[in-house]
mmCIF file of C-alpha atoms in Angstrom:
data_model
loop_
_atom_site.group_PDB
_atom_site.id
_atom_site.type_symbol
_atom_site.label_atom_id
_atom_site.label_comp_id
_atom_site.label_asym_id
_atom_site.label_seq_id
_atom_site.Cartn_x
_atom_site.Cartn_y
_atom_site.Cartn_z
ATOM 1 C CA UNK A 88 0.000 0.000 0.000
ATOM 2 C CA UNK A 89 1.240 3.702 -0.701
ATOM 3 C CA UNK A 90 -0.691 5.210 2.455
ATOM 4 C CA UNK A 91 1.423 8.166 3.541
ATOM 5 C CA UNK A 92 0.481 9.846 7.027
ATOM 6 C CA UNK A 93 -1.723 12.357 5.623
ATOM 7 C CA UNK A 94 -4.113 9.940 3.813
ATOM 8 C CA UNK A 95 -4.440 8.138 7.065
ATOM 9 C CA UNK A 96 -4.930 10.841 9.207
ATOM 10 C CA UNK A 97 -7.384 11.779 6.629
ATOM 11 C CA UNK A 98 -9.051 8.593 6.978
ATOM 12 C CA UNK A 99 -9.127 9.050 10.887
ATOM 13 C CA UNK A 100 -10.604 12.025 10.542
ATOM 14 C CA UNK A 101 -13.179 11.130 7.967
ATOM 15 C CA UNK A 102 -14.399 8.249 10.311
ATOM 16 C CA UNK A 103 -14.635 10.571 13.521
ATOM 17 C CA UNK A 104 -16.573 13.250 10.990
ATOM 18 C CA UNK A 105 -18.851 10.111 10.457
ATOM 19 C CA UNK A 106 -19.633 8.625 14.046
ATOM 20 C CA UNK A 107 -19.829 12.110 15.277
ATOM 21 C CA UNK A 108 -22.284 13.266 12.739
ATOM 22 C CA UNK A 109 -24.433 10.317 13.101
ATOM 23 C CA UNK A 110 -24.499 10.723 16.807
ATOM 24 C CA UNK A 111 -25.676 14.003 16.888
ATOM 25 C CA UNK A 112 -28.389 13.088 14.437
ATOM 26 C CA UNK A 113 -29.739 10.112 16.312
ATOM 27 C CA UNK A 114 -29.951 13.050 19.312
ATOM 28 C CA UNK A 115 -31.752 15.397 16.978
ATOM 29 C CA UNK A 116 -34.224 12.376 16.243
ATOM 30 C CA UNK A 117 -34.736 11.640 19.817
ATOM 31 C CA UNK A 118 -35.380 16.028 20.524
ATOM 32 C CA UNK A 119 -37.646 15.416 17.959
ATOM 33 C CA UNK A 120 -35.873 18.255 15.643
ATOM 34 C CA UNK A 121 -35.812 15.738 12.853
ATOM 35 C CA UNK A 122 -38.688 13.870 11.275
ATOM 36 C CA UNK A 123 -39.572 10.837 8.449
ATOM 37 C CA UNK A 124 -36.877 8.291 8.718
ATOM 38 C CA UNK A 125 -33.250 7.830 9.563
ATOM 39 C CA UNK A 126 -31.413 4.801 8.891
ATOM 40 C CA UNK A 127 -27.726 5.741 10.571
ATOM 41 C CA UNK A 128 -24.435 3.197 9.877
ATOM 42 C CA UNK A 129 -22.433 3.920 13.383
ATOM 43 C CA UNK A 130 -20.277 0.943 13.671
ATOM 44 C CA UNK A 131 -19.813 1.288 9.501
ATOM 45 C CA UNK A 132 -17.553 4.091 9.282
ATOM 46 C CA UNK A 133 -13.757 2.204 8.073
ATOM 47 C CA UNK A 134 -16.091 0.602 4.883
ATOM 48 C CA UNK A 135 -16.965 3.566 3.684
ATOM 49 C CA UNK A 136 -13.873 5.707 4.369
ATOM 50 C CA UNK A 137 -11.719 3.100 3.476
ATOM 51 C CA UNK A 138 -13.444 2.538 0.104
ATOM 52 C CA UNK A 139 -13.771 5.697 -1.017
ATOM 53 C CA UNK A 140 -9.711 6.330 -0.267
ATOM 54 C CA UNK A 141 -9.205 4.337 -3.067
ATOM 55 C CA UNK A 142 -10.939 6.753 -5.419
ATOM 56 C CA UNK A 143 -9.781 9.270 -7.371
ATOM 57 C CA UNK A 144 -11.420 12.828 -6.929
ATOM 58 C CA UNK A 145 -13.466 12.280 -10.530
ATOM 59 C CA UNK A 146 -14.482 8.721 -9.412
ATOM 60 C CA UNK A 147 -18.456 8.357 -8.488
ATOM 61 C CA UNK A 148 -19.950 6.566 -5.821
ATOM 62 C CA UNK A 149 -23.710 5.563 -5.441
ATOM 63 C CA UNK A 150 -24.872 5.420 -1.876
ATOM 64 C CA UNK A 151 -28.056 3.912 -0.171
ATOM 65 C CA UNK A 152 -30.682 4.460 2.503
ATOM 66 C CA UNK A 153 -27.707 4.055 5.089
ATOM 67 C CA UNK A 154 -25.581 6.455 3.328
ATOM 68 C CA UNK A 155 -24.568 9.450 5.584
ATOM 69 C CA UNK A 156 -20.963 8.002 5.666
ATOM 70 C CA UNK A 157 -20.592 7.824 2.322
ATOM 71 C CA UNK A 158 -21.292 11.323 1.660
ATOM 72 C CA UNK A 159 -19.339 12.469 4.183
ATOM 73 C CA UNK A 160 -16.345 10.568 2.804
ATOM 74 C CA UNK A 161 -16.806 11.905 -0.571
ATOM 75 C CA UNK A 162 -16.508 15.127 0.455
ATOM 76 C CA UNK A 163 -19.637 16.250 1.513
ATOM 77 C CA UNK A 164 -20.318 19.385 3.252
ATOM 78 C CA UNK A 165 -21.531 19.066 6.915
ATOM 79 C CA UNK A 166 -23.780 21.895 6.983
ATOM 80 C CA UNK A 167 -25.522 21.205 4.233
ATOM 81 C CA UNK A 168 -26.557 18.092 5.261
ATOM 82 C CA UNK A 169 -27.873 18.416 8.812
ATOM 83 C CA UNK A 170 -29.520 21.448 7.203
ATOM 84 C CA UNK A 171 -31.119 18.616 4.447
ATOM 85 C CA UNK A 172 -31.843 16.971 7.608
ATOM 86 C CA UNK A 173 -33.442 19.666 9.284
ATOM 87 C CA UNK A 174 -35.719 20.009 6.249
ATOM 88 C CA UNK A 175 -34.043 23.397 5.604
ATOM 89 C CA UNK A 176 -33.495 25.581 2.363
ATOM 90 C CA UNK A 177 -29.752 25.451 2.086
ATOM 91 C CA UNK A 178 -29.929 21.530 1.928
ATOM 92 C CA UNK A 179 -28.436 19.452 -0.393
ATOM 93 C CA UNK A 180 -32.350 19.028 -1.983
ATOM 94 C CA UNK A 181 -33.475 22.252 -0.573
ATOM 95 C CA UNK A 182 -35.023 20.044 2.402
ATOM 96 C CA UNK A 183 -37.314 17.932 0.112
ATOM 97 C CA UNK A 184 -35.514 15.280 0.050
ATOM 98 C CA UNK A 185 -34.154 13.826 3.837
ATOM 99 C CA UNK A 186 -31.894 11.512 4.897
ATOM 100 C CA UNK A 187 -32.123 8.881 2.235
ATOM 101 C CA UNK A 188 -31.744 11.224 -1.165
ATOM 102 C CA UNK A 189 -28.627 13.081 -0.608
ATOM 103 C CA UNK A 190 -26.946 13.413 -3.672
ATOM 104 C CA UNK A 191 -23.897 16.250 -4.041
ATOM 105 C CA UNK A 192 -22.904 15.307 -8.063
ATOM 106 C CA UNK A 193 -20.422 17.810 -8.189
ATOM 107 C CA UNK A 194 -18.233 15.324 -5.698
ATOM 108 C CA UNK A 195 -19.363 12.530 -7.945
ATOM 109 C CA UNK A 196 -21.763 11.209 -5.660
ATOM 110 C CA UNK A 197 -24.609 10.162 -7.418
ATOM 111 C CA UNK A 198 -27.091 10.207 -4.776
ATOM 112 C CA UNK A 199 -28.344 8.363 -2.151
ATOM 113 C CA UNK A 200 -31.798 5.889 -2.458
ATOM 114 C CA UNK A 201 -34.359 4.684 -0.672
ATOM 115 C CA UNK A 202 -35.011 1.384 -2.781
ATOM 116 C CA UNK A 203 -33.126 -1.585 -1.485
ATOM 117 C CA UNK A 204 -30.683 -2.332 -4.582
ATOM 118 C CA UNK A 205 -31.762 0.485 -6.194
ATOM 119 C CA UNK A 206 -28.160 1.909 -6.355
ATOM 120 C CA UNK A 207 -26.475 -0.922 -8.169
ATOM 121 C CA UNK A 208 -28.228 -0.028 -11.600
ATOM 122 C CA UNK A 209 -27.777 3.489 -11.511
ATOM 123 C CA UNK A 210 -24.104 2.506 -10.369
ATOM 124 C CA UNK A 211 -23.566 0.337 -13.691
ATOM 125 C CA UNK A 212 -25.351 2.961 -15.822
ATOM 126 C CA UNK A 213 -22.992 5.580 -14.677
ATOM 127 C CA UNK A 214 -20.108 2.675 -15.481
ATOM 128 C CA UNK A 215 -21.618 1.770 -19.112
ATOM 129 C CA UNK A 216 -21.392 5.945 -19.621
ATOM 130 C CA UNK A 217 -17.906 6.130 -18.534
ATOM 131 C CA UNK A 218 -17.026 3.250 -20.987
ATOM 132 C CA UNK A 219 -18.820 4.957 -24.111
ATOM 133 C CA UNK A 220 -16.967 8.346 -23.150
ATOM 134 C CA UNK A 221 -13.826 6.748 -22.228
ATOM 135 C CA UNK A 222 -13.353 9.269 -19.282
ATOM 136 C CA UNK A 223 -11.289 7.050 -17.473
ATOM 137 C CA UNK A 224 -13.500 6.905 -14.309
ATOM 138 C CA UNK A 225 -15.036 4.524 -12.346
ATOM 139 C CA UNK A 226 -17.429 3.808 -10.042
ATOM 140 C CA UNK A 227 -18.043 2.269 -6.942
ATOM 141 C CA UNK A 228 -21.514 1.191 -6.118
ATOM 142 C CA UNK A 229 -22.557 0.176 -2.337
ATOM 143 C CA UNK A 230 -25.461 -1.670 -1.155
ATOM 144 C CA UNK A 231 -26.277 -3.634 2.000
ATOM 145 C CA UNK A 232 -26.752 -7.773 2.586
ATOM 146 C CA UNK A 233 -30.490 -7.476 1.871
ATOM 147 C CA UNK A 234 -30.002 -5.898 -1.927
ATOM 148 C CA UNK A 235 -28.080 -9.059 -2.995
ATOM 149 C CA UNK A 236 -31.416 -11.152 -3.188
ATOM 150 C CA UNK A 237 -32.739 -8.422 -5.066
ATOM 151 C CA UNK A 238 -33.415 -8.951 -9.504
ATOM 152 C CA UNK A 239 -31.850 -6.018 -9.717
ATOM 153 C CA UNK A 240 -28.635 -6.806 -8.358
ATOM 154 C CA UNK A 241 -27.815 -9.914 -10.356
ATOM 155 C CA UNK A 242 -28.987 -8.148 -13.641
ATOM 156 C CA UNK A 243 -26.597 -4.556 -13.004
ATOM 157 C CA UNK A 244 -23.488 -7.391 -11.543
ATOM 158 C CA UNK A 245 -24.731 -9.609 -14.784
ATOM 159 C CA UNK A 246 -24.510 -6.794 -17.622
ATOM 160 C CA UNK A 247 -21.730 -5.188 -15.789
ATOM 161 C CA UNK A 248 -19.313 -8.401 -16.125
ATOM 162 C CA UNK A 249 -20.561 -8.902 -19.154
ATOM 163 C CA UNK A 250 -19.367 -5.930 -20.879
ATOM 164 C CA UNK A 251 -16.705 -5.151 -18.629
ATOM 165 C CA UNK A 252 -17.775 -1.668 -17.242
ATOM 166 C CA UNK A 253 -15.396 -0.081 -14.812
ATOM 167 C CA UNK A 254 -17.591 -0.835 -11.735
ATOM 168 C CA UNK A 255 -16.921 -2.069 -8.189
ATOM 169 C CA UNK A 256 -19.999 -3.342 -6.554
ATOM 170 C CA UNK A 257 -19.256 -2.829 -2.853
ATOM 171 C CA UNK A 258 -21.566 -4.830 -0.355
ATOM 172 C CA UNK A 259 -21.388 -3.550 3.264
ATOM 173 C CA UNK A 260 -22.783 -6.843 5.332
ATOM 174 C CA UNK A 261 -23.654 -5.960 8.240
ATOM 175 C CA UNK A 262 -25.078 -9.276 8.723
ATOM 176 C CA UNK A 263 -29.103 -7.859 9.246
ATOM 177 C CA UNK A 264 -30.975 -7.566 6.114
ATOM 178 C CA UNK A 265 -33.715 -5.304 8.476
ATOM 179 C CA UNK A 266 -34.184 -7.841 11.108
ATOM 180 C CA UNK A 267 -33.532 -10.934 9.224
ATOM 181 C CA UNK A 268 -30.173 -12.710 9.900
ATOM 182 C CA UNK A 269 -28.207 -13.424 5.994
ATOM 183 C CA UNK A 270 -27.874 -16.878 7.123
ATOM 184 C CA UNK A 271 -31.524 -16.864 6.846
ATOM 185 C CA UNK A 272 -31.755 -15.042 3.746
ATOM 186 C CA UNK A 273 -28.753 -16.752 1.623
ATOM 187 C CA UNK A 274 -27.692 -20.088 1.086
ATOM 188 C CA UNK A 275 -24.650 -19.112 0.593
ATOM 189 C CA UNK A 276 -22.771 -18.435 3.254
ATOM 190 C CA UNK A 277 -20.987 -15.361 1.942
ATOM 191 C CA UNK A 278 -21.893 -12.716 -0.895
ATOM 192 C CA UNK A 279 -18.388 -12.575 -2.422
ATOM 193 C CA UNK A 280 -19.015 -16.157 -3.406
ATOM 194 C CA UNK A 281 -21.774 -14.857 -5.835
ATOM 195 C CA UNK A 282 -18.792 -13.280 -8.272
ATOM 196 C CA UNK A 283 -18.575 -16.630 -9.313
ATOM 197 C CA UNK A 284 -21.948 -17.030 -10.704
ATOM 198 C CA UNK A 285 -20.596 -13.837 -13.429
ATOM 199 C CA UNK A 286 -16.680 -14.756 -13.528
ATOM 200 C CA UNK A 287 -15.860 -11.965 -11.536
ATOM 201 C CA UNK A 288 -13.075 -11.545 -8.863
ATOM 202 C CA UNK A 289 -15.546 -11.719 -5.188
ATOM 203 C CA UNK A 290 -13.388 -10.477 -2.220
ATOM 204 C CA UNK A 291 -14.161 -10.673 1.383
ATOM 205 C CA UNK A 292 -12.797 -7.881 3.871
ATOM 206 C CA UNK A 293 -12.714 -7.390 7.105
ATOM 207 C CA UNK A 294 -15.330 -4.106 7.318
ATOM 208 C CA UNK A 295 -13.885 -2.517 10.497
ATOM 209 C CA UNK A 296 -10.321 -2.318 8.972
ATOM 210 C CA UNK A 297 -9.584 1.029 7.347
ATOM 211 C CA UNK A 298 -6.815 -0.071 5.509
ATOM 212 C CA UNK A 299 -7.736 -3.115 4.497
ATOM 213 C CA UNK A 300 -11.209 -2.345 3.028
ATOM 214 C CA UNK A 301 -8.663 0.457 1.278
ATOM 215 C CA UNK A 302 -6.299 -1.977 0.114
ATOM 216 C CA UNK A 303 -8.722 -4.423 -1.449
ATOM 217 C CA UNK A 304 -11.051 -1.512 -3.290
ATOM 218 C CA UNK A 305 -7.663 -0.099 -4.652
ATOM 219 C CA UNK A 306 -6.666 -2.941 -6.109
ATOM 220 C CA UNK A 307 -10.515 -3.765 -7.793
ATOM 221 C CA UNK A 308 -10.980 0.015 -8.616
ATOM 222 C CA UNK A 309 -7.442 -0.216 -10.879
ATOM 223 C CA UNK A 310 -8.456 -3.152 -12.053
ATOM 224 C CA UNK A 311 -11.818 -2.069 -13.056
ATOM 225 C CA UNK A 312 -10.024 1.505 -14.658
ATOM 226 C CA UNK A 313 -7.515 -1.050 -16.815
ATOM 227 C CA UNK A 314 -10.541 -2.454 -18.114
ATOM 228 C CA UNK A 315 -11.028 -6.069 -16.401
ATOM 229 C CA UNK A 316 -13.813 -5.201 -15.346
ATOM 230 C CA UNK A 317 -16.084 -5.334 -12.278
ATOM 231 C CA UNK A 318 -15.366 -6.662 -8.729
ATOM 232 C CA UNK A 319 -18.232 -7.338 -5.947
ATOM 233 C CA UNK A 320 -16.061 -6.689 -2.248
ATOM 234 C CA UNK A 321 -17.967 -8.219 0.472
ATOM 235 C CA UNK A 322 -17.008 -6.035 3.724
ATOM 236 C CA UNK A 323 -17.816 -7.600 6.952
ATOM 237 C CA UNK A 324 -19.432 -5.149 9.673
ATOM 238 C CA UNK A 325 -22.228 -4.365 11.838
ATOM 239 C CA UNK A 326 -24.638 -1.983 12.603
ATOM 240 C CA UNK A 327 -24.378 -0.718 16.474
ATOM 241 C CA UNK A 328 -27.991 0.980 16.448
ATOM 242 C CA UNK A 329 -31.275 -0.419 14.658
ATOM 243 C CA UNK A 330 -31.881 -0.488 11.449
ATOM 244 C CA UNK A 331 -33.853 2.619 11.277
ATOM 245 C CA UNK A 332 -34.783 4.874 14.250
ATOM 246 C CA UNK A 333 -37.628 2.745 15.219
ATOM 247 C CA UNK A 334 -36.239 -0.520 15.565
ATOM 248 C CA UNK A 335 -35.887 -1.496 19.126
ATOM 249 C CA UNK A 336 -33.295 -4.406 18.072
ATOM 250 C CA UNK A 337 -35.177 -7.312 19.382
ATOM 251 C CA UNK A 338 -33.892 -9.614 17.004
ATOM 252 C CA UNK A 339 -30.477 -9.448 18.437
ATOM 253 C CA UNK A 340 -28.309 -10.126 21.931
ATOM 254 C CA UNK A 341 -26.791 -6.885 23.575
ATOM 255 C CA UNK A 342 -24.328 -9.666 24.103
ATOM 256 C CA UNK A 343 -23.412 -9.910 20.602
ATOM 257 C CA UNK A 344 -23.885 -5.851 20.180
ATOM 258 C CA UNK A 345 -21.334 -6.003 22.815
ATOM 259 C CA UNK A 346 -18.784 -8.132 21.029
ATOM 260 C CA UNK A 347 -18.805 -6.047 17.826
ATOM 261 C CA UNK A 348 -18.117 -2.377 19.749
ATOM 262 C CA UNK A 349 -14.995 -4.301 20.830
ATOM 263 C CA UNK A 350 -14.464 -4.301 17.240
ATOM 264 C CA UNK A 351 -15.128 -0.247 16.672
ATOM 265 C CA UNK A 352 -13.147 0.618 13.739
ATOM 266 C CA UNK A 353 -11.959 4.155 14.755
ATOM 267 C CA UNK A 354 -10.743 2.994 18.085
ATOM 268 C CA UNK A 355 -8.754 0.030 16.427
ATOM 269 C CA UNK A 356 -7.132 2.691 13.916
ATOM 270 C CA UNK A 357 -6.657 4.908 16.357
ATOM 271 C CA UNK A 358 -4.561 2.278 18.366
ATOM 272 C CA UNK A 359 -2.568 1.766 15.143
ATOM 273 C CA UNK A 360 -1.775 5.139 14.278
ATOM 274 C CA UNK A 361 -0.253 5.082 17.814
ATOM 275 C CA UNK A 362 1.318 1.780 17.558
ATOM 276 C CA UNK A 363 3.026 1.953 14.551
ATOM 277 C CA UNK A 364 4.012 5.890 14.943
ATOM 278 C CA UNK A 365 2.339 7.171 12.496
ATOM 279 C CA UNK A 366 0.451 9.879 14.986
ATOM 280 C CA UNK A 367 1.115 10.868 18.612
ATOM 281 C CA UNK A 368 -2.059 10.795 21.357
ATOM 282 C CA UNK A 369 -2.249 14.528 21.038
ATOM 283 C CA UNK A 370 -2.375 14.652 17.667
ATOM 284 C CA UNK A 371 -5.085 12.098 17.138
ATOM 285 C CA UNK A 372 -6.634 14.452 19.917
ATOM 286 C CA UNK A 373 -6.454 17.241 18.241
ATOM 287 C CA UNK A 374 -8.257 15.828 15.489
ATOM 288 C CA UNK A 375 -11.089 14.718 17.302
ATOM 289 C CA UNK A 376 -11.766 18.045 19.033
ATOM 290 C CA UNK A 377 -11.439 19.896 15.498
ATOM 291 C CA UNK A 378 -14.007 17.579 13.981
ATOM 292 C CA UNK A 379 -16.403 18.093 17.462
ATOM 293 C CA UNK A 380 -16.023 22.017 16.379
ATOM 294 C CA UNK A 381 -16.766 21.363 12.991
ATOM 295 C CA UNK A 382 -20.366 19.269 13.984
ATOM 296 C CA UNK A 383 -21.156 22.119 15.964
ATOM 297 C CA UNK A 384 -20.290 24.709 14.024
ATOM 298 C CA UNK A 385 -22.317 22.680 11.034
ATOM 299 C CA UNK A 386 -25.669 22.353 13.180
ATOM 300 C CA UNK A 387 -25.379 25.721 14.264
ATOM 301 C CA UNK A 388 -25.564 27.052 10.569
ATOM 302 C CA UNK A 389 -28.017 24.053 9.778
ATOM 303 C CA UNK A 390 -30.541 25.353 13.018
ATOM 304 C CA UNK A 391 -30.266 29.476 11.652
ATOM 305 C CA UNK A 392 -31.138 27.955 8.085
ATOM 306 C CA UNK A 393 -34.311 29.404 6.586
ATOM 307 C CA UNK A 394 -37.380 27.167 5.956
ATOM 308 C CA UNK A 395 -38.418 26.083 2.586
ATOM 309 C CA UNK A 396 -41.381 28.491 1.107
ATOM 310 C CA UNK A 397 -44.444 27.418 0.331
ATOM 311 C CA UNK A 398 -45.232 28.623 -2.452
ATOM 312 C CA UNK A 399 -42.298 26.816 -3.560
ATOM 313 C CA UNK A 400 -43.606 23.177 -2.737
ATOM 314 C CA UNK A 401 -43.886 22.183 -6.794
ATOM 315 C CA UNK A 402 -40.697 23.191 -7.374
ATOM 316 C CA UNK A 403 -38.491 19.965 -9.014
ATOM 317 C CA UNK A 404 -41.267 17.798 -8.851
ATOM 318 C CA UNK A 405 -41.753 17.745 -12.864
ATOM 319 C CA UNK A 406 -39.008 18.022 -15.615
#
């Protein structure tokens, strides 16, 4: 790997900008400040960070109902989404469209979506496009457990391997398709093994390792750019909270909750960073209070945000 000590500390930094962001909105849900839906990915940070390393700036992701991080890690901008959160005017949809429909395409994020799977077409779409133009980019599509027993994955993977499209189909298992185990869903016992089915490289990471969900997506996004086309990565993680904000997690052991905050990805980096040298105590420190500040700072601008007008309400509904 070629990770010099800015990209990680960039990665640290992205994951804390993650976990703290997602905190504060599971508050904001609780205060009753935000409303609909929230479906939050604390636990899920080092996939998504670690993934989207691997890009380069003109690279696009598509995202899904759990899709904060990825945002975040593409470069989004804080206050504009607490303020799409907040159902405010200066959102990344102007407020219409909430937590599942962020979409920022001038950092190559091609949106968020709140159909199961529906992010792996648009993903290979966006791929096929890139091929026609030969622009050299490519992108990496993620989707949960639950979307792989979907038609629409196995018909984006399916035309994607066929015609070699610089994709990288990215499946974040967090082992809970809503409440339903994967081993109850899938009988097979791990996604990656479903590359076969298309004669495509599967790969199975270990989720809550920055650098290895980094190393593995840089090797299947170069692959993908020198034309061999797509990859699927399977990363393994977990969920800490519920599936959405209403899901009292009944399906599940606190015992086995338990076991995978042991696992928490930004304390295990932040022990390696330490470990190895690469940062001191204060400076990891220092990041962490600069990204609090930042949150803050972002809600605060999100809170004094004006409210949509009314007599604005049709506006982007039709073309």
């Amino acid at each position: 790997m070629n990770l010099t000590k800015d990209k990680k500390l960039w990665m640290y930094q992205k994951m804390c900008e993650i976990r703290n962001f997602e905190l504060e909105v599971d508050r904001l849900f609780k205060a009753n400040l935000i409303w609909g839906t929230c479906h939050l990915s604390v636990g899920e940070e080092a996939s998504a960070v670690g993934s989207i390393a691997a890009l380069e700036k003109d690279d696009m992701i598509t995202s899904t109902h759990r899709g904060h991080g990825h945002c975040i890690a593409k470069g989004g901008k804080l206050p504009q989404m607490f303020a799409e959160l907040l159902g405010k005017e200066t959102g990344y949809c102007r407020g219409r469209g909430g937590s599942m429909h962020i979409a920022d395409l001038t950092m190559g994020n091609l949106g968020a979506n709140g159909i199961v799977g529906g992010g792996i077409p648009i993903a290979t779409g966006a791929a096929l496009a890139s091929k026609l133009r030969n622009d050299g980019k490519v992108t990496l599509c993620f989707f949960g457990d639950g979307a792989t027993n979907q038609g629409a994955f196995h018909e984006a993977v399916n035309f994607g391997a066929v015609k070699k499209l610089p994709v990288v189909y990215l499946c974040e298992n967090n082992l809970y398709g809503m409440s339903v185990p994967f081993e109850k869903a899938s009988a097979a016992k791990d996604v990656a093994d479903r590359a076969a089915a298309y004669n495509i490289q599967g790969v199975i990471v270990d989720g809550n390792d920055v650098e290895a969900v980094y190393e593995v997506t840089k090797a299947a996004v170069e692959r993908a750019r020198q034309g061999q086309g797509p990859s699927i990565i399977e990363a393994k993680t977990y969920r800490w909270l519920g599936h959405s904000k209403s899901d009292p997690r009944v399906y599940r052991t606190r015992e086995e909750e338990e076991a995978w905050k042991q696992k928490c990805p930004i304390k295990r980096y932040r022990q390696k960073l330490i470990s190895e040298g690469v940062a001191t105590e204060e400076e990891l420190d220092q990041i962490e209070k600069s990204v609090e500040k930042a949150i803050q700072e972002a809600l605060e601008y999100a809170k004094n945000s004006p409210e949509p007008k009314v007599e604005e309400i049709m506006e982007g509904v039709y073309a």
